[in-house]
Amino acid sequence: MSIVITGITVPEAATIINVIIAALQYSLGLALVALLLYLLPASNSANSWSVAARQVHTSLWPIILRCAPSNASFRIDFFSKLSLISALLVAICGIVTPLGLKQGPMVPSKYRAVDASFIEDTSPLGLATSPRQDFKYGRYCGGLDRVVCPGNTPDTINSTDISPSILEIFSSTPHGPFNMQFRRFYITRDNNLPVTKAQIGVVESMVLRDGIFAAAGLMIDMSDSPGVGFLNHTAPLSKEGAAWSQETLWLEPVTTCVNTNLTIDYVLTEDFNIFRIPDFNLTDRGGFVNLTRERPTISFDGQNINLYEHAYSGAAYSSSYAMKAFKNMTREESYIGKAYPLNSTSASFRVGEMSTMNLAYLSNVTLSQSDIQMACIGYGGGDVSSLSNVAVHCGLFAGPARRTDGGDERVPSIDSRWSQTLHVCASATRASIQTVTFTSNSTRDLGKLQIVRKPSNNPVLWAMENTNMTIGNLNPFWGRVMDKYESDSSLSTVRSNALYLPAGTVDIIGAVLSGQPSTVPGAAWSQVYTASTNLDDLDYSGKSNYAVLTKWQSLLAGNPELGHAQIRNRIWTDIVANSLVGLETHPKLIAATLRPSVGYDLRYGIPLLIAFIIWVPSCVASVLVLLLGLLKVSHIRNIINHTAVGRLALGHSALTTENSAGPAKDSEPVYPSESEWQKTTGKTIISFRPIVDVQQTGNEVLYSGLAERPRDFEQ
């Protein structure tokens, strides 16, 4: 049987209990002494008076009634007050000290090898995940015409089989292309051969979530550093919960954005549709008048990629060709604040919503989109596939519409003024090995796993296929491989903390290829950067999902360049998390059982610290005087006995005035032992005659009379 009280914490409950106990302790002592005095006969033995006096003087009654003498010697007065202060301090400690208690973290015990079992994901994402048994890896090589894939023979040109040597190399560690599969897939046939095709779509969008969490086959990070880690989750069979760490393959989106210093400005008219604005202006905020006169360049230094150069190049070329659309306008013809009228037919984007735009976004630009796009991404389908040709994706983005006339953005009105910024972004995918630490409670709920990740500090060997094939003909396999392959001529290798994924066919055509889950990261970027309606149903624009719009606005509020990068990274992470699962699993783990702990706020321990400061020297000094023989136990016993009120009343106490004569030197002891005194003289009856009225004049005490003894006290 138990009771439940709401509105208080455990430390507060402990404090309340201590207050109640202290109140009981002191009030009960006062009450019992009061009852004792009420029932105390006027005549008692000396022994009884000694016991009664001890009870009265050790209670709070002398303090409450202020009966203690005020002219005692300094030593006695000091220790008397110190005892009182100490008693009050101990009472305060009992009340205040528990308030500092709080639940501490779960502390891991010693790490050891333990059995682990699979954790099922019952979320919508987990329920939508296809069974793994029918999945089949495969690959095609070539663009419009098929070519022989690396490691295969010419007679396998129409086959989807992967070379055994390639499988062996990129399966040598669990951190490669064969550690991932499509989350949802279906089996179809191509040239009468079974192939596995991905079902790309967002089952459960996570762009509104924050932090890092687990899902079926993945760790998903939606913090300021988004990304996904590949792991088929297992957890120790522990009722108390456990902590363990694992090294996993991690893919992170990396994006840099540049402000074009151009804005789209418009006024809502009477017949407005906020998502279909017929007429608007492109306003120069410095993007035209201050456009650089130098041709932007992109450095190609292996894996040392500079995404800012890519984004800046894309922004410069985009603005340059936009100026050509305005009748070859020059920089001198523009100025900051100049507005260029446009309409829905002269621009290839939708005004009024956050949208993806082509770098050549004006319809009367003669240069093709692919030409400007290449100036930003830095590669084309005819370039050789290599580690230096990193899969970069570029695009132009119109930010969420912001009201510029001071009105409430949540209430569009006629003649209200709005503006959208334009940013060019460049993105790539970075693979790394991360050390992920898991903490589980006593449940087996995947959603309640606490996850912390950090990059591995040790450089590892990364590899991709070394061929002379072009990007348009090959989706190269990549991943971490064993050190023995470092000098393999069929591989391009680099020892590093991370690998930027190389460009392949998927980065040109923008579609996931059958049997190759490793093409999903590139296809996800194509969806993020494609100015099409492929993802309209997901509403990443916030057009019909105000929560998403508010999320994007909050990211853009502090730093628009960083905010736009965060938006692209989160959308990419959402698409990849809904499209891939990891296969790496561990039936045994090096784990530590979690033990509960208690935390304490030291501020609430200050009264206890003061009491401890008084207690330590007092106890140390008293122990020393006892051990050194400076104070004998017999002396303590004599003081107690000879200050008893019974002895004092009979004159059998060793307490005398300073001038009183003591016993003769060789005479018998005047004072019997305590046990002997209690058996003999201590039984002497002493009567108490209550004083009715006491008056004090100077140093003289006058008694006006004595109370009449009650009849039941008469002998």
XYZ file of C-alpha atoms in Angstrom, residues 77-584:
508
model
C 28.293 31.052 28.859
C 30.323 30.492 25.645
C 29.879 26.725 25.559
C 26.246 27.016 26.599
C 25.471 29.321 23.693
C 27.607 27.226 21.332
C 25.586 24.162 22.301
C 22.351 26.028 21.632
C 23.615 27.304 18.257
C 24.812 23.818 17.339
C 21.430 22.325 18.185
C 19.656 24.912 16.035
C 22.196 24.405 13.228
C 21.654 20.647 13.256
C 17.906 21.220 13.008
C 18.428 23.581 10.054
C 20.716 21.015 8.415
C 18.020 18.388 8.698
C 15.622 20.684 6.839
C 17.875 22.304 4.216
C 20.377 19.550 3.392
C 17.954 17.135 1.641
C 16.860 19.885 -0.772
C 20.165 19.525 -2.634
C 19.545 15.905 -3.548
C 18.740 15.069 -7.159
C 18.791 12.098 -9.451
C 22.298 11.645 -10.802
C 23.322 10.131 -14.125
C 23.395 6.428 -14.754
C 27.005 5.420 -14.145
C 28.505 2.550 -16.153
C 30.131 -0.311 -14.326
C 33.114 -2.270 -15.648
C 32.990 -3.029 -19.380
C 32.789 -6.677 -20.403
C 31.627 -8.849 -23.287
C 27.875 -9.492 -23.175
C 25.267 -11.048 -25.432
C 23.138 -8.676 -27.481
C 19.884 -9.032 -29.355
C 18.127 -7.181 -32.151
C 15.957 -4.168 -31.273
C 12.852 -3.838 -33.385
C 11.758 -0.436 -34.659
C 7.995 -0.004 -34.315
C 7.941 3.541 -35.711
C 6.379 4.244 -39.136
C 9.873 4.210 -40.621
C 10.608 0.794 -39.153
C 7.258 -0.673 -40.131
C 7.768 0.448 -43.745
C 11.204 -1.201 -44.018
C 11.235 -4.137 -46.446
C 12.500 -7.583 -45.349
C 16.149 -8.125 -46.230
C 16.195 -11.699 -47.536
C 15.352 -10.906 -51.188
C 17.737 -8.002 -51.669
C 20.283 -8.426 -54.482
C 23.214 -6.139 -55.236
C 23.970 -5.368 -58.864
C 25.288 -2.695 -61.193
C 25.073 -1.347 -64.700
C 27.825 0.624 -66.366
C 27.448 3.059 -69.230
C 25.162 5.918 -70.108
C 23.001 5.530 -73.180
C 24.986 2.438 -74.190
C 26.137 -0.191 -71.754
C 29.809 -0.886 -71.197
C 31.650 -3.600 -69.307
C 31.861 -2.857 -65.592
C 35.240 -2.944 -63.798
C 36.434 -6.468 -63.054
C 33.947 -8.128 -65.400
C 34.509 -9.844 -68.752
C 32.998 -8.615 -72.042
C 30.443 -11.419 -72.098
C 28.849 -9.992 -68.918
C 28.011 -6.611 -70.448
C 24.285 -7.208 -69.990
C 24.692 -8.815 -66.578
C 24.114 -7.048 -63.284
C 26.651 -9.219 -61.477
C 29.417 -7.503 -59.548
C 32.967 -8.760 -59.939
C 33.957 -11.109 -57.054
C 37.204 -9.171 -56.601
C 35.254 -5.929 -56.157
C 32.935 -7.619 -53.657
C 35.911 -8.938 -51.706
C 37.704 -5.595 -51.554
C 34.751 -3.448 -50.540
C 33.434 -6.068 -48.110
C 36.765 -6.269 -46.271
C 35.373 -3.847 -43.667
C 31.776 -3.166 -42.598
C 32.176 0.464 -43.697
C 31.522 0.354 -47.396
C 28.846 0.126 -50.112
C 27.795 -3.402 -49.148
C 26.900 -2.348 -45.620
C 23.809 -0.510 -46.884
C 20.625 -1.462 -48.685
C 17.483 0.250 -49.923
C 15.000 0.746 -47.100
C 12.112 -0.083 -49.390
C 12.577 -1.984 -52.628
C 10.893 -4.246 -55.113
C 12.177 -7.014 -57.367
C 11.775 -6.633 -61.112
C 13.530 -7.958 -64.214
C 15.878 -6.370 -66.709
C 17.046 -8.438 -69.701
C 15.338 -11.367 -67.990
C 17.585 -10.891 -64.966
C 16.238 -10.092 -61.479
C 17.178 -6.634 -60.225
C 16.443 -4.749 -57.024
C 14.957 -1.296 -57.481
C 14.508 1.311 -54.783
C 11.209 2.804 -53.739
C 12.306 6.364 -53.070
C 9.917 8.330 -50.921
C 9.572 9.831 -47.479
C 7.613 7.524 -45.184
C 8.238 9.621 -42.070
C 9.705 13.100 -42.372
C 12.087 14.082 -39.594
C 13.029 17.636 -40.571
C 11.172 18.996 -37.534
C 13.088 16.818 -35.098
C 16.271 17.828 -33.313
C 19.151 15.837 -31.918
C 20.354 12.356 -32.731
C 18.136 9.280 -32.545
C 17.951 5.688 -33.740
C 15.741 4.155 -36.401
C 15.689 0.794 -38.136
C 19.180 0.306 -39.573
C 20.352 3.866 -38.908
C 21.381 6.577 -36.507
C 19.850 9.850 -37.686
C 21.299 13.185 -36.628
C 19.056 16.228 -37.054
C 21.219 18.596 -35.028
C 23.388 21.385 -36.439
C 25.579 18.662 -38.026
C 23.046 16.426 -39.777
C 23.875 12.995 -41.139
C 23.168 9.277 -40.944
C 25.123 6.347 -39.516
C 24.654 2.764 -40.675
C 23.979 0.105 -38.047
C 21.480 -2.705 -37.557
C 20.800 -2.105 -33.893
C 21.397 -4.638 -31.151
C 21.470 -4.000 -27.411
C 22.694 -5.948 -24.363
C 20.205 -8.150 -22.550
C 20.271 -6.098 -19.363
C 17.344 -5.209 -17.124
C 19.200 -2.275 -15.589
C 20.227 -0.685 -18.873
C 23.696 -0.530 -20.360
C 26.243 1.612 -22.201
C 28.375 0.567 -25.164
C 30.268 2.073 -28.097
C 30.661 1.073 -31.738
C 32.509 2.349 -34.788
C 30.134 3.007 -37.661
C 30.149 4.388 -41.188
C 28.720 7.891 -41.179
C 27.551 10.014 -44.120
C 27.255 13.763 -43.636
C 25.944 16.443 -45.973
C 28.334 19.377 -46.291
C 26.997 22.631 -47.766
C 28.261 26.174 -48.267
C 25.982 28.995 -49.455
C 26.692 32.435 -50.923
C 24.319 35.395 -50.943
C 23.746 36.702 -54.486
C 22.763 40.100 -53.039
C 19.638 40.001 -55.179
C 16.092 39.859 -53.846
C 12.670 39.120 -55.238
C 10.220 41.827 -54.140
C 6.488 42.003 -54.722
C 3.242 43.524 -53.503
C 0.127 41.472 -52.870
C -2.728 42.880 -54.970
C -6.457 42.649 -54.421
C -6.794 39.458 -56.441
C -3.631 37.944 -55.038
C -2.747 34.310 -54.622
C 0.196 34.185 -52.273
C 1.663 31.210 -54.120
C 1.082 32.561 -57.632
C 2.439 36.097 -57.909
C 2.042 37.331 -61.515
C 4.254 40.430 -61.311
C 7.324 41.095 -59.180
C 10.722 42.780 -59.189
C 14.280 41.499 -59.096
C 16.064 44.066 -56.921
C 19.786 44.762 -56.998
C 21.184 44.738 -53.442
C 24.751 44.760 -54.747
C 24.640 41.564 -56.781
C 24.740 43.381 -60.135
C 26.459 46.671 -59.439
C 29.232 45.041 -57.360
C 29.565 41.852 -59.397
C 33.194 40.746 -59.685
C 34.983 41.405 -62.970
C 37.354 38.475 -62.486
C 36.429 35.032 -63.734
C 35.770 32.794 -60.690
C 38.045 29.780 -60.417
C 37.703 26.427 -58.697
C 40.785 24.688 -57.316
C 41.122 20.945 -57.808
C 43.384 19.585 -55.086
C 42.353 15.994 -54.650
C 40.075 15.585 -51.663
C 40.843 19.093 -50.355
C 37.637 20.568 -51.686
C 36.587 24.185 -51.194
C 32.801 24.358 -51.476
C 32.818 28.129 -51.062
C 34.664 28.447 -54.377
C 32.000 26.316 -56.048
C 29.116 28.321 -54.560
C 30.787 31.648 -55.328
C 31.451 30.596 -58.920
C 27.829 29.525 -59.327
C 26.544 32.803 -57.877
C 28.835 34.910 -60.075
C 27.909 33.104 -63.299
C 24.209 33.094 -62.403
C 24.174 36.858 -61.778
C 26.293 37.547 -64.858
C 23.898 35.780 -67.183
C 20.896 37.310 -65.426
C 22.339 40.700 -66.374
C 22.512 39.537 -69.992
C 18.800 38.778 -69.817
C 18.171 42.473 -69.137
C 19.412 43.516 -72.586
C 23.077 42.942 -71.742
C 22.926 45.406 -68.886
C 26.294 46.532 -67.523
C 27.317 47.089 -63.908
C 27.385 50.837 -64.456
C 23.726 50.835 -65.487
C 22.621 49.381 -62.175
C 22.686 50.667 -58.634
C 21.787 49.364 -55.199
C 18.024 49.325 -54.854
C 17.272 49.297 -58.581
C 14.261 47.094 -59.351
C 13.912 45.061 -62.551
C 10.294 44.175 -63.383
C 9.568 40.495 -64.097
C 6.507 38.302 -64.447
C 5.682 34.626 -64.183
C 6.446 34.016 -67.870
C 9.931 35.539 -67.796
C 11.200 33.534 -64.799
C 11.460 29.782 -64.245
C 10.444 29.778 -60.587
C 7.460 30.373 -58.370
C 7.395 33.575 -56.374
C 6.010 33.671 -52.858
C 7.300 30.350 -51.565
C 10.654 28.920 -50.629
C 11.769 27.173 -53.797
C 14.667 25.692 -55.724
C 15.661 27.583 -58.865
C 17.904 26.944 -61.831
C 21.117 28.941 -61.853
C 19.874 30.275 -65.205
C 16.512 31.275 -63.806
C 15.476 33.843 -66.420
C 13.817 32.356 -69.483
C 15.466 34.650 -72.056
C 19.034 33.619 -71.189
C 20.547 31.908 -74.222
C 23.184 29.987 -72.256
C 21.939 26.581 -71.170
C 21.444 25.622 -67.554
C 24.009 22.832 -67.883
C 26.735 25.322 -68.870
C 26.224 27.436 -65.742
C 25.786 24.280 -63.667
C 29.184 22.955 -64.768
C 30.768 26.249 -63.770
C 29.570 25.524 -60.236
C 29.970 21.744 -59.803
C 33.306 21.603 -61.636
C 32.843 18.334 -63.548
C 30.860 16.815 -66.395
C 29.871 13.399 -67.632
C 32.919 13.218 -69.880
C 35.442 13.710 -67.069
C 37.323 10.730 -65.663
C 35.941 9.252 -62.475
C 38.494 9.902 -59.720
C 38.926 10.945 -56.112
C 39.618 14.487 -57.311
C 36.244 14.778 -59.033
C 34.105 15.052 -55.919
C 30.346 14.797 -56.373
C 29.399 18.460 -55.912
C 25.830 19.645 -56.467
C 24.771 23.272 -56.930
C 21.565 25.235 -56.988
C 19.892 28.588 -56.439
C 17.356 28.999 -53.666
C 14.708 31.573 -52.907
C 14.292 31.873 -49.167
C 10.972 32.108 -47.323
C 9.037 35.291 -48.047
C 9.525 37.944 -45.363
C 7.196 40.881 -44.926
C 9.002 44.214 -45.278
C 6.262 46.704 -44.360
C 6.233 45.827 -40.657
C 2.991 43.849 -40.755
C 2.324 40.407 -39.322
C 3.680 37.721 -41.656
C 0.985 35.314 -40.490
C -1.749 37.592 -41.843
C -1.124 38.511 -45.526
C -3.080 41.568 -46.558
C -3.775 43.583 -49.681
C -0.936 45.954 -50.641
C 1.456 44.292 -48.198
C 5.108 44.186 -49.308
C 7.227 41.038 -49.320
C 10.796 40.053 -50.146
C 12.794 36.861 -50.760
C 16.577 36.486 -50.729
C 18.473 34.458 -53.348
C 21.365 32.210 -52.335
C 23.538 29.824 -54.337
C 24.629 26.695 -52.479
C 27.170 23.959 -53.222
C 27.006 20.587 -51.475
C 28.921 17.328 -51.200
C 28.707 14.134 -49.138
C 31.426 13.268 -46.627
C 31.977 9.731 -45.353
C 33.761 9.158 -42.055
C 34.164 6.631 -39.285
C 32.414 7.755 -36.124
C 32.578 6.358 -32.618
C 28.990 6.183 -31.432
C 28.182 5.686 -27.748
C 24.797 4.237 -26.863
C 23.031 4.346 -23.522
C 19.852 2.367 -22.944
C 17.509 2.251 -19.993
C 15.835 -0.927 -18.810
C 13.434 -0.959 -21.765
C 13.999 -2.287 -25.283
C 12.585 0.794 -26.981
C 14.757 1.885 -29.919
C 13.385 5.406 -29.682
C 14.697 5.783 -26.121
C 18.327 5.040 -26.931
C 20.565 7.946 -25.978
C 23.228 8.442 -28.649
C 26.417 10.497 -28.687
C 28.824 10.464 -31.633
C 32.293 11.805 -32.257
C 34.691 11.427 -35.199
C 37.382 8.797 -34.953
C 40.773 10.439 -34.544
C 42.641 7.726 -36.439
C 42.991 8.134 -40.229
C 41.752 5.074 -42.098
C 42.296 3.768 -45.622
C 39.602 4.855 -48.063
C 39.377 3.530 -51.602
C 37.428 3.804 -54.845
C 37.702 1.887 -58.071
C 40.630 3.036 -60.192
C 39.438 2.980 -63.806
C 39.769 5.206 -66.811
C 36.012 5.269 -67.180
C 34.154 8.550 -67.332
C 31.772 9.855 -64.722
C 28.877 9.400 -67.142
C 29.631 5.670 -67.508
C 30.407 4.604 -63.949
C 29.075 4.777 -60.432
C 32.295 3.895 -58.610
C 32.233 1.823 -55.459
C 33.867 3.544 -52.512
C 34.445 2.812 -48.843
C 36.901 1.919 -46.142
C 39.087 -1.082 -46.998
C 41.686 -3.141 -45.188
C 45.250 -1.854 -45.130
C 46.475 -4.695 -47.338
C 44.762 -3.047 -50.332
C 46.686 0.223 -50.025
C 48.959 -0.615 -52.986
C 46.318 -2.365 -55.098
C 46.521 -0.991 -58.647
C 42.785 -1.445 -59.167
C 42.093 1.102 -56.451
C 42.614 4.783 -55.821
C 43.299 5.121 -52.105
C 43.735 7.872 -49.558
C 44.454 7.613 -45.847
C 42.333 10.216 -44.134
C 39.753 10.905 -41.447
C 37.068 11.367 -44.098
C 36.264 10.795 -47.775
C 34.251 13.099 -50.019
C 32.226 10.809 -52.257
C 33.389 10.789 -55.890
C 31.076 11.786 -58.731
C 29.342 9.112 -60.764
C 26.546 8.580 -63.249
C 23.941 9.213 -60.562
C 25.257 12.764 -60.139
C 24.612 13.416 -63.833
C 21.230 11.745 -64.317
C 19.950 12.230 -60.750
C 18.334 8.781 -60.413
C 19.035 5.883 -58.048
C 20.426 2.904 -59.962
C 19.147 -0.630 -59.476
C 21.083 -2.754 -56.999
C 23.381 0.108 -55.946
C 22.312 1.669 -52.633
C 25.552 3.677 -52.646
C 24.002 5.871 -55.365
C 21.310 7.176 -52.985
C 23.423 10.054 -51.544
C 23.959 11.515 -55.018
C 20.327 11.009 -56.014
C 19.223 12.725 -52.794
C 21.284 15.798 -53.693
C 19.739 15.779 -57.156
C 16.306 15.898 -55.555
C 17.359 18.701 -53.215
C 18.808 20.755 -56.070
C 16.337 20.010 -58.855
C 13.866 22.783 -59.655
C 10.999 20.373 -60.185
C 7.905 19.146 -58.416
C 9.278 15.694 -57.554
C 9.213 16.465 -53.837
C 6.141 18.696 -53.791
C 4.128 16.112 -51.871
C 6.697 16.286 -49.061
C 6.257 20.055 -48.792
C 9.823 20.916 -47.862
C 8.935 24.464 -48.926
C 6.547 24.986 -46.008
C 3.815 26.035 -48.421
C 1.172 23.967 -46.644
C 3.094 23.071 -43.490
C 3.508 26.078 -41.245
C 5.670 24.136 -38.782
C 8.235 23.446 -41.519
C 8.130 27.079 -42.653
C 8.697 28.266 -39.081
C 11.606 25.842 -38.734
C 13.288 27.198 -41.860
C 12.698 30.794 -40.782
C 14.324 30.108 -37.413
C 17.389 28.635 -39.135
C 17.667 31.646 -41.439
C 17.116 34.280 -38.745
C 20.640 34.475 -37.343
C 22.840 33.716 -40.354
C 21.105 33.383 -43.756
C 24.103 31.725 -45.446
C 24.463 29.140 -42.685
C 20.685 28.790 -42.443
C 20.314 27.940 -46.134
C 23.102 25.362 -45.766
C 21.331 23.846 -42.753
C 18.067 23.586 -44.678
C 19.746 21.726 -47.589
C 21.563 19.408 -45.190
C 18.415 18.557 -43.250
C 16.399 17.819 -46.396
C 19.201 15.582 -47.736
C 19.380 13.733 -44.405
C 15.616 13.231 -44.414
C 15.650 11.738 -47.921
C 18.627 9.443 -47.234
C 17.211 8.251 -43.895
C 13.977 7.275 -45.624
C 15.854 5.487 -48.420
C 18.669 3.469 -46.797
C 19.341 1.043 -43.949
C 22.594 -0.317 -42.543
C 23.422 -4.009 -42.230
C 26.299 -4.034 -39.734
